[in-house]
Short mmCIF file of C-alpha atoms and ligand atoms in Angstrom, two decimals:
data_model
loop_
_atom_site.label_atom_id
_atom_site.label_comp_id
_atom_site.label_asym_id
_atom_site.label_seq_id
_atom_site.Cartn_x
_atom_site.Cartn_y
_atom_site.Cartn_z
CA UNK A 1304 172.81 38.42 80.76
CA UNK A 1305 174.54 40.87 78.42
CA UNK A 1306 173.04 42.50 75.35
CA UNK A 1307 176.39 42.04 73.58
CA UNK A 1308 176.05 38.24 73.86
CA UNK A 1309 172.50 38.30 72.51
CA UNK A 1310 173.55 40.37 69.49
CA UNK A 1311 176.41 37.94 68.86
CA UNK A 1312 174.09 34.94 69.15
CA UNK A 1313 171.60 36.37 66.66
CA UNK A 1314 174.34 37.58 64.32
CA UNK A 1315 175.65 34.00 64.19
CA UNK A 1316 172.21 32.62 63.39
CA UNK A 1317 171.13 31.40 66.84
CA UNK A 1318 167.62 31.51 68.25
CA UNK A 1319 166.91 33.73 71.27
CA UNK A 1320 165.06 32.27 74.24
CA UNK A 1321 161.96 33.86 75.76
CA UNK A 1322 164.05 35.05 78.72
CA UNK A 1323 166.61 36.64 76.43
CA UNK A 1324 163.91 38.45 74.44
CA UNK A 1325 162.33 39.59 77.72
CA UNK A 1326 165.67 40.93 78.96
CA UNK A 1327 166.23 42.80 75.69
CA UNK A 1328 162.75 44.41 75.40
CA UNK A 1329 162.45 45.34 79.09
CA UNK A 1330 165.98 46.73 79.13
CA UNK A 1331 165.35 48.80 76.02
CA UNK A 1332 162.12 50.32 77.37
CA UNK A 1333 163.86 51.19 80.66
CA UNK A 1334 166.66 52.90 78.75
CA UNK A 1335 169.26 50.42 80.03
CA UNK A 1336 170.01 49.10 76.54
CA UNK A 1337 171.22 51.88 74.23
CA UNK A 1338 169.85 52.52 70.73
CA UNK A 1339 173.09 51.41 69.07
CA UNK A 1340 172.88 47.93 70.57
CA UNK A 1341 169.20 47.55 69.75
CA UNK A 1342 169.87 48.82 66.22
CA UNK A 1343 172.56 46.15 65.80
CA UNK A 1344 170.11 43.53 67.07
CA UNK A 1345 167.41 44.64 64.63
CA UNK A 1346 169.89 44.39 61.77
CA UNK A 1347 170.95 40.92 62.93
CA UNK A 1348 167.27 39.89 63.03
CA UNK A 1349 166.78 41.42 59.60
CA UNK A 1350 169.44 39.14 58.10
CA UNK A 1351 168.99 36.04 60.30
CA UNK A 1352 165.23 36.14 60.87
CA UNK A 1353 163.34 34.82 63.86
CA UNK A 1354 161.52 31.52 64.23
CA UNK A 1355 157.88 31.22 65.28
CA UNK A 1356 158.66 30.94 69.02
CA UNK A 1357 160.95 33.97 68.96
CA UNK A 1358 158.39 36.02 67.04
CA UNK A 1359 155.64 35.11 69.50
CA UNK A 1360 157.91 35.88 72.49
CA UNK A 1361 158.85 39.28 71.02
CA UNK A 1362 155.18 40.08 70.37
CA UNK A 1363 154.11 39.14 73.90
CA UNK A 1364 156.93 41.18 75.46
CA UNK A 1365 156.00 44.23 73.41
CA UNK A 1366 152.27 43.78 74.13
CA UNK A 1367 152.96 43.56 77.86
CA UNK A 1368 155.33 46.54 77.85
CA UNK A 1369 152.36 48.84 78.54
CA UNK A 1370 148.70 48.52 79.52
CA UNK A 1371 146.86 45.38 78.42
CA UNK A 1372 143.28 46.55 77.88
CA UNK A 1373 140.88 44.38 79.85
CA UNK A 1374 137.62 44.12 77.92
CA UNK A 1375 136.14 41.40 80.13
CA UNK A 1376 133.57 43.88 81.45
CA UNK A 1377 132.03 44.04 77.97
CA UNK A 1378 129.38 41.40 77.33
CA UNK A 1379 130.00 38.95 74.48
CA UNK A 1380 132.99 38.00 72.37
CA UNK A 1381 134.93 41.02 71.22
CA UNK A 1382 136.29 40.76 67.67
CA UNK A 1383 138.81 43.29 66.40
CA UNK A 1384 139.81 43.99 62.81
CA UNK A 1385 143.09 45.31 61.52
CA UNK A 1386 144.13 46.46 58.07
CA UNK A 1387 147.72 46.75 56.93
CA UNK A 1388 146.57 49.89 55.12
CA UNK A 1389 146.11 51.17 51.64
CA UNK A 1390 144.70 53.94 49.49
CA UNK A 1391 141.04 54.80 50.14
CA UNK A 1392 140.86 52.33 53.02
CA UNK A 1393 137.79 53.47 54.90
CA UNK A 1394 136.79 49.95 55.89
CA UNK A 1395 136.45 50.40 59.65
CA UNK A 1396 134.05 53.30 59.14
CA UNK A 1397 131.44 51.08 57.49
CA UNK A 1398 132.39 47.70 58.92
CA UNK A 1399 132.23 48.67 62.61
CA UNK A 1400 128.56 49.77 62.54
CA UNK A 1401 127.68 46.85 60.22
CA UNK A 1402 128.92 44.18 62.62
CA UNK A 1403 127.74 46.11 65.70
CA UNK A 1404 124.24 46.09 64.16
CA UNK A 1405 124.56 42.27 64.00
CA UNK A 1406 125.34 41.99 67.72
CA UNK A 1407 129.15 41.89 67.71
CA UNK A 1408 130.46 44.33 70.33
CA UNK A 1409 132.92 46.71 68.69
CA UNK A 1410 135.48 48.04 71.17
CA UNK A 1411 138.11 49.44 68.88
CA UNK A 1412 141.28 51.41 69.33
CA UNK A 1413 142.41 53.20 66.18
CA UNK A 1414 145.32 55.33 65.16
CA UNK A 1415 145.94 58.53 63.26
CA UNK A 1416 148.91 57.52 61.20
CA UNK A 1417 151.19 59.04 58.66
CA UNK A 1418 150.17 58.52 55.09
CA UNK A 1419 148.08 59.48 52.09
CA UNK A 1420 145.06 60.29 54.20
CA UNK A 1421 144.66 60.27 57.95
CA UNK A 1422 143.85 57.15 59.93
CA UNK A 1423 140.35 56.13 61.06
CA UNK A 1424 140.49 58.63 63.93
CA UNK A 1425 141.28 61.54 61.61
CA UNK A 1426 138.55 60.52 59.21
CA UNK A 1427 135.99 60.34 62.00
CA UNK A 1428 136.95 63.87 63.02
CA UNK A 1429 135.34 65.02 59.77
CA UNK A 1430 132.19 64.88 61.91
CA UNK A 1431 132.23 68.22 63.73
CA UNK A 1432 132.53 67.70 67.48
CA UNK A 1433 133.44 64.02 67.23
CA UNK A 1434 135.75 62.98 70.07
CA UNK A 1435 137.93 59.88 70.37
CA UNK A 1436 139.74 60.80 73.56
CA UNK A 1437 138.04 58.94 76.40
CA UNK A 1438 139.02 56.85 79.38
CA UNK A 1439 138.58 53.08 79.27
CA UNK A 1440 135.70 53.20 81.77
CA UNK A 1441 133.61 55.35 79.45
CA UNK A 1442 134.79 53.31 76.46
CA UNK A 1443 133.52 50.04 77.97
CA UNK A 1444 130.32 51.64 79.25
CA UNK A 1445 129.54 52.92 75.73
CA UNK A 1446 130.12 49.51 74.15
CA UNK A 1447 127.81 47.88 76.69
CA UNK A 1448 125.18 50.60 76.09
CA UNK A 1449 125.14 50.89 72.28
CA UNK A 1450 127.46 48.10 71.08
CA UNK A 1451 130.17 50.28 69.58
CA UNK A 1452 132.96 52.69 70.56
CA UNK A 1453 136.17 53.76 68.83
CA UNK A 1454 138.86 55.48 70.84
CA UNK A 1455 142.29 56.85 69.96
CA UNK A 1456 145.33 54.71 70.64
CA UNK A 1457 146.78 55.63 74.03
CA UNK A 1458 150.49 56.23 74.60
CA UNK A 1459 150.53 53.29 77.02
CA UNK A 1460 149.57 50.79 74.30
CA UNK A 1461 152.66 48.65 73.53
CA UNK A 1462 155.24 51.42 74.20
CA UNK A 1463 158.08 48.99 73.36
CA UNK A 1464 156.74 48.76 69.81
CA UNK A 1465 156.60 52.55 69.55
CA UNK A 1466 160.29 52.79 70.53
CA UNK A 1467 161.39 49.88 68.38
CA UNK A 1468 159.43 51.01 65.33
CA UNK A 1469 160.98 54.49 65.52
CA UNK A 1470 164.43 52.87 65.66
CA UNK A 1471 163.68 50.46 62.78
CA UNK A 1472 162.36 53.34 60.71
CA UNK A 1473 165.77 55.07 60.73
CA UNK A 1474 167.95 51.95 60.51
CA UNK A 1475 166.45 50.30 57.38
CA UNK A 1476 165.03 47.40 59.39
CA UNK A 1477 161.27 47.91 58.97
CA UNK A 1478 160.70 45.42 56.17
CA UNK A 1479 161.34 42.16 57.97
CA UNK A 1480 158.35 39.83 58.12
CA UNK A 1481 158.75 38.78 61.79
CA UNK A 1482 159.34 42.34 62.93
CA UNK A 1483 156.31 43.66 61.04
CA UNK A 1484 154.10 40.82 62.27
CA UNK A 1485 155.16 41.22 65.90
CA UNK A 1486 154.81 45.01 65.73
CA UNK A 1487 151.24 44.89 64.41
CA UNK A 1488 150.15 42.00 66.62
CA UNK A 1489 151.61 43.45 69.84
CA UNK A 1490 149.19 46.37 69.52
CA UNK A 1491 146.28 44.10 68.61
CA UNK A 1492 146.90 41.79 71.58
CA UNK A 1493 147.23 44.74 73.98
CA UNK A 1494 143.92 46.15 72.66
CA UNK A 1495 142.19 43.22 74.30
CA UNK A 1496 139.91 41.52 71.73
CA UNK A 1497 139.05 37.80 71.97
CA UNK A 1498 139.38 37.30 68.22
CA UNK A 1499 141.11 39.18 65.42
CA UNK A 1500 140.35 39.47 61.69
CA UNK A 1501 143.30 40.76 59.69
CA UNK A 1502 142.96 42.46 56.32
CA UNK A 1503 146.38 42.02 54.71
CA UNK A 1504 146.57 44.11 51.57
CA UNK A 1505 148.70 43.44 48.52
CA UNK A 1506 149.41 45.39 45.34
CA UNK A 1507 150.76 48.71 44.16
CA UNK A 1508 149.07 50.67 46.97
CA UNK A 1509 149.99 48.29 49.78
CA UNK A 1510 152.89 47.83 52.14
CA UNK A 1511 153.24 44.30 50.72
CA UNK A 1512 153.56 44.80 46.97
CA UNK A 1513 153.92 41.08 46.22
CA UNK A 1514 151.08 38.66 46.85
CA UNK A 1515 153.42 35.96 48.19
CA UNK A 1516 154.74 38.40 50.82
CA UNK A 1517 151.21 39.32 51.88
CA UNK A 1518 150.36 35.63 52.38
CA UNK A 1519 153.60 35.12 54.34
CA UNK A 1520 152.78 38.10 56.58
CA UNK A 1521 149.22 36.87 57.07
CA UNK A 1522 150.56 33.45 58.07
CA UNK A 1523 152.98 34.93 60.61
CA UNK A 1524 150.31 37.15 62.17
CA UNK A 1525 147.75 34.35 62.32
CA UNK A 1526 150.34 32.11 64.03
CA UNK A 1527 151.05 34.85 66.60
CA UNK A 1528 147.35 35.52 67.27
CA UNK A 1529 146.49 31.86 67.70
CA UNK A 1530 149.68 31.30 69.71
CA UNK A 1531 148.54 34.05 72.07
CA UNK A 1532 145.15 32.41 72.50
CA UNK A 1533 143.17 34.79 70.26
CA UNK A 1534 141.25 33.24 67.37
CA UNK A 1535 142.80 34.89 64.33
CA UNK A 1536 142.15 34.81 60.60
CA UNK A 1537 143.95 36.69 57.82
CA UNK A 1538 142.28 37.75 54.57
CA UNK A 1539 144.61 38.77 51.76
CA UNK A 1540 142.94 41.48 49.66
CA UNK A 1541 143.57 43.55 46.57
CA UNK A 1542 145.24 46.96 46.74
CA UNK A 1543 146.25 47.33 43.09
CA UNK A 1544 143.74 50.17 42.83
CA UNK A 1545 142.17 52.45 45.47
CA UNK A 1546 139.43 50.87 47.54
CA UNK A 1547 136.04 52.17 46.38
CA UNK A 1548 136.08 55.52 44.59
CA UNK A 1549 136.80 58.02 47.36
CA UNK A 1550 140.31 58.99 48.51
CA UNK A 1551 140.43 61.73 51.15
CA UNK A 1552 139.14 61.98 54.69
CA UNK A 1553 135.61 63.45 54.60
CA UNK A 1554 135.07 62.02 51.10
CA UNK A 1555 135.80 58.53 52.45
CA UNK A 1556 133.45 59.03 55.40
CA UNK A 1557 130.68 59.95 52.96
CA UNK A 1558 131.43 56.84 50.86
CA UNK A 1559 131.27 54.67 53.98
CA UNK A 1560 127.90 56.23 54.88
CA UNK A 1561 126.63 55.63 51.33
CA UNK A 1562 127.69 52.00 51.70
CA UNK A 1563 125.59 51.71 54.86
CA UNK A 1564 122.70 53.17 52.86
CA UNK A 1565 123.10 50.41 50.28
CA UNK A 1566 124.82 52.58 47.65
CA UNK A 1567 128.42 51.47 48.20
CA UNK A 1568 130.97 50.61 45.50
CA UNK A 1569 131.00 46.89 44.72
CA UNK A 1570 134.64 46.22 45.64
CA UNK A 1571 134.31 48.02 48.97
CA UNK A 1572 131.05 46.27 49.80
CA UNK A 1573 132.60 42.87 48.95
CA UNK A 1574 135.49 43.60 51.32
CA UNK A 1575 133.19 44.72 54.16
CA UNK A 1576 130.94 41.69 53.74
CA UNK A 1577 133.90 39.29 53.70
CA UNK A 1578 135.68 40.74 56.74
CA UNK A 1579 132.37 41.23 58.53
CA UNK A 1580 131.30 37.62 57.94
CA UNK A 1581 134.50 36.33 59.48
CA UNK A 1582 134.03 38.68 62.44
CA UNK A 1583 130.48 37.47 63.02
CA UNK A 1584 131.47 33.80 62.83
CA UNK A 1585 134.46 34.36 65.13
CA UNK A 1586 132.16 36.27 67.48
CA UNK A 1587 129.83 33.27 67.64
CA UNK A 1588 126.78 35.02 66.17
CA UNK A 1589 126.55 32.79 63.08
CA UNK A 1590 127.54 29.23 62.21
CA UNK A 1591 128.56 29.83 58.61
CA UNK A 1592 130.05 32.66 56.59
CA UNK A 1593 126.98 32.60 54.31
CA UNK A 1594 124.64 33.04 57.26
CA UNK A 1595 126.83 35.90 58.56
CA UNK A 1596 126.88 37.62 55.17
CA UNK A 1597 123.09 37.47 54.98
CA UNK A 1598 122.90 39.08 58.44
CA UNK A 1599 125.12 41.93 57.28
CA UNK A 1600 123.14 42.46 54.07
CA UNK A 1601 119.94 42.55 56.09
CA UNK A 1602 121.40 45.11 58.52
CA UNK A 1603 122.14 47.36 55.53
CA UNK A 1604 118.81 46.74 53.81
CA UNK A 1605 116.65 47.51 56.86
CA UNK A 1606 118.67 50.58 57.94
CA UNK A 1607 120.03 49.15 61.22
CA UNK A 1608 123.67 49.53 60.18
CA UNK A 1609 123.14 53.19 59.26
CA UNK A 1610 121.24 53.86 62.49
CA UNK A 1611 124.09 52.21 64.45
CA UNK A 1612 126.51 54.64 62.79
CA UNK A 1613 124.23 57.55 63.80
CA UNK A 1614 124.06 56.30 67.43
CA UNK A 1615 127.84 55.91 67.51
CA UNK A 1616 128.54 59.38 66.10
CA UNK A 1617 126.09 60.95 68.55
CA UNK A 1618 127.54 59.04 71.54
CA UNK A 1619 130.98 60.50 70.77
CA UNK A 1620 129.96 64.12 70.37
CA UNK A 1621 129.02 64.38 66.68
CA UNK A 1622 125.64 65.10 65.17
CA UNK A 1623 123.55 62.12 64.02
CA UNK A 1624 121.95 64.26 61.27
CA UNK A 1625 125.23 64.23 59.34
CA UNK A 1626 124.83 60.49 58.82
CA UNK A 1627 121.44 61.02 57.25
CA UNK A 1628 122.41 64.18 55.33
CA UNK A 1629 126.05 64.23 54.18
CA UNK A 1630 125.78 67.77 52.77
CA UNK A 1631 126.81 68.95 56.28
CA UNK A 1632 130.42 67.78 55.73
CA UNK A 1633 132.89 70.59 55.01
CA UNK A 1634 133.59 70.96 51.30
CA UNK A 1635 136.78 72.02 49.56
CA UNK A 1636 136.69 75.38 47.82
CA UNK A 1637 137.58 74.12 44.34
CA UNK A 1638 136.41 71.15 42.31
CA UNK A 1639 138.00 70.07 39.04
CA UNK A 1640 137.57 67.17 36.64
CA UNK A 1641 140.71 65.31 35.58
CA UNK A 1642 140.13 64.53 31.92
CA UNK A 1643 141.72 61.55 30.23
CA UNK A 1644 144.31 62.34 27.59
CA UNK A 1645 144.13 58.78 26.27
CA UNK A 1646 141.50 56.17 25.52
CA UNK A 1647 141.09 52.45 25.98
CA UNK A 1648 140.46 50.20 28.95
CA UNK A 1649 142.15 51.11 32.24
CA UNK A 1650 144.81 48.42 32.55
CA UNK A 1651 146.81 49.65 35.53
CA UNK A 1652 146.64 52.28 38.26
CA UNK A 1653 149.80 52.94 40.24
CA UNK A 1654 147.78 53.02 43.40
CA UNK A 1655 150.45 54.58 45.63
CA UNK A 1656 150.54 57.55 43.28
CA UNK A 1657 146.83 58.22 43.76
CA UNK A 1658 147.52 58.26 47.50
CA UNK A 1659 150.33 60.74 46.93
CA UNK A 1660 147.89 62.99 45.00
CA UNK A 1661 145.71 63.08 48.13
CA UNK A 1662 148.80 63.88 50.19
CA UNK A 1663 149.76 66.72 47.81
CA UNK A 1664 146.26 68.17 48.11
CA UNK A 1665 146.76 68.25 51.90
CA UNK A 1666 144.73 65.17 52.87
CA UNK A 1667 147.56 63.30 54.62
CA UNK A 1668 150.41 63.85 57.04
CA UNK A 1669 154.01 64.02 55.88
CA UNK A 1670 155.27 64.45 59.43
CA UNK A 1671 153.64 63.88 62.82
CA UNK A 1672 153.17 67.64 63.12
CA UNK A 1673 151.32 68.11 59.78
CA UNK A 1674 147.74 69.35 59.95
CA UNK A 1675 145.34 67.42 57.72
CA UNK A 1676 142.83 69.15 55.44
CA UNK A 1677 139.83 66.87 55.89
CA UNK A 1678 137.89 68.31 52.94
CA UNK A 1679 140.28 67.57 50.05
CA UNK A 1680 140.77 64.44 47.94
CA UNK A 1681 139.57 62.64 44.85
CA UNK A 1682 136.55 60.75 43.67
CA UNK A 1683 137.62 58.32 40.96
CA UNK A 1684 135.25 57.64 38.09
CA UNK A 1685 137.34 54.98 36.36
CA UNK A 1686 138.98 51.89 37.80
CA UNK A 1687 140.78 48.90 36.29
CA UNK A 1688 138.75 47.31 33.47
CA UNK A 1689 136.62 50.42 32.79
CA UNK A 1690 136.46 51.74 29.21
CA UNK A 1691 137.51 55.40 28.85
CA UNK A 1692 137.09 57.87 25.99
CA UNK A 1693 139.58 60.70 25.40
CA UNK A 1694 138.34 63.78 27.27
CA UNK A 1695 136.21 61.72 29.66
CA UNK A 1696 136.64 62.40 33.37
CA UNK A 1697 138.88 59.96 35.24
CA UNK A 1698 138.24 61.63 38.57
CA UNK A 1699 136.92 64.71 40.31
CA UNK A 1700 139.54 66.44 42.40
CA UNK A 1701 138.64 68.54 45.48
CA UNK A 1702 141.18 71.06 46.74
CA UNK A 1703 141.74 74.36 48.50
CA UNK A 1704 144.94 75.38 46.72
CA UNK A 1705 145.17 75.74 42.92
CA UNK A 1706 148.94 75.10 42.75
CA UNK A 1707 148.62 71.88 44.75
CA UNK A 1708 145.75 70.79 42.51
CA UNK A 1709 147.85 71.32 39.39
CA UNK A 1710 150.68 69.22 40.84
CA UNK A 1711 148.26 66.48 41.91
CA UNK A 1712 146.59 66.40 38.49
CA UNK A 1713 149.91 65.91 36.65
CA UNK A 1714 150.78 63.06 38.95
CA UNK A 1715 147.32 61.51 38.70
CA UNK A 1716 147.39 61.33 34.90
CA UNK A 1717 150.76 59.52 34.97
CA UNK A 1718 149.38 56.86 37.35
CA UNK A 1719 146.89 55.50 34.78
CA UNK A 1720 147.74 53.07 31.95
CA UNK A 1721 145.38 52.00 29.16
CA UNK A 1722 145.04 49.02 26.86
CA UNK A 1723 143.26 48.68 23.53
CA UNK A 1724 141.89 45.31 24.66
CA UNK A 1725 139.34 44.56 27.34
CA UNK A 1726 140.91 44.18 30.79
CA UNK A 1727 139.67 41.90 33.55
CA UNK A 1728 138.67 43.60 36.80
CA UNK A 1729 140.86 42.58 39.74
CA UNK A 1730 139.56 40.12 42.29
CA UNK A 1731 139.10 41.72 45.72
CA UNK A 1732 139.65 38.63 47.86
CA UNK A 1733 142.93 36.82 47.10
CA UNK A 1734 142.71 34.19 49.79
CA UNK A 1735 142.13 33.37 53.46
CA UNK A 1736 144.75 32.20 55.95
CA UNK A 1737 143.76 30.31 59.06
CA UNK A 1738 139.98 30.09 58.60
N1 URA B 709 152.90 48.72 60.73
C1 URA B 709 153.23 48.49 62.03
O1 URA B 709 152.46 48.76 62.93
N2 URA B 709 154.44 47.96 62.28
C2 URA B 709 155.34 47.63 61.30
O2 URA B 709 156.41 47.14 61.61
C3 URA B 709 154.97 47.88 59.97
C4 URA B 709 153.73 48.43 59.72
#
């Protein structure tokens, strides 16, 4: 087999066989296929696409390019959740203890990530002493003991995807549906869960700006998951405004804790209950979504979800008191209200821009080497549909650098649009694929 022939085949619109995809991925990881040939292949795929069989074969090859986590030693059905990401997305922080409190074992690998804020792992490090580096033996032992563990993604998880993604990133070949779906799902399959619930976000703060694209991506990922023998469902959700009110690492952790205390923002709670219900049904702990939702609400109401969070934080080196008293979290030095210069109903928020404000304040990584300031960020006071008077606060901004705060404020004000007429609040759940 020659890589040249495979590139030619794809360039001319042919479909690659499983063996050909295997040859290509294995050869690339071993360094036998050079970047320039793989780059040409990615561009050919970008223009010609891949069918369902090819996409599944590519995903399986990438998943098997490193360690496949074996979670069989953990009792019960393991259900993982994945979000395609957005602004203020602190879902795992609340959802993991919620479902764990309902008897679903949570054995989750999470990443750090480049972006407006850190990933779940960074956010969790807002708890002083919290540690996500652990071996898989301790990881499984903790899940069997308390029902929940979150560890950092290891370098041996789908290394082929790591190499391919880095190449796609610099060759304008990231935004192809099959390549995105196989990239995400290779890591999910390697992480070992029996079932997967996908939160596919759409809107101005999401990777998929158009709703139709988000549904198409959800469909591809659900097909891959089911094709690989993992029960998979995709929920398409709103990201036309930040999720909840908090954007910024420690601020988001506090909002997640408040949600477990029963004081969460409505949109965020709706999302957690929806994803959580699907996880509980897929995990075999409830027959219907309604029954599962009631279980989750009960776990919040009687304090079990919050206590599960405290157990989890303590098991990984943090202090459980922080969950019960959030004043322990490190605060930014300065706090400033962003006052509205206009009035009316909030009609639009360019959600990405709010994320960039958090990045400017120091809450996210611009490069892999950047150090995140966990204390900075924003608490929004107004979201789409809310009435606003001139001079009223749109958000409180937390920062440690006055110049950065000024730049963030200017950007923030430009992200809001207003209407003289009442505006409908956006629907959180847009649809479900593969239920
Ligand atoms: N996230 C991933 O993990 N992979 C992609 O290709 C795009 C987004």
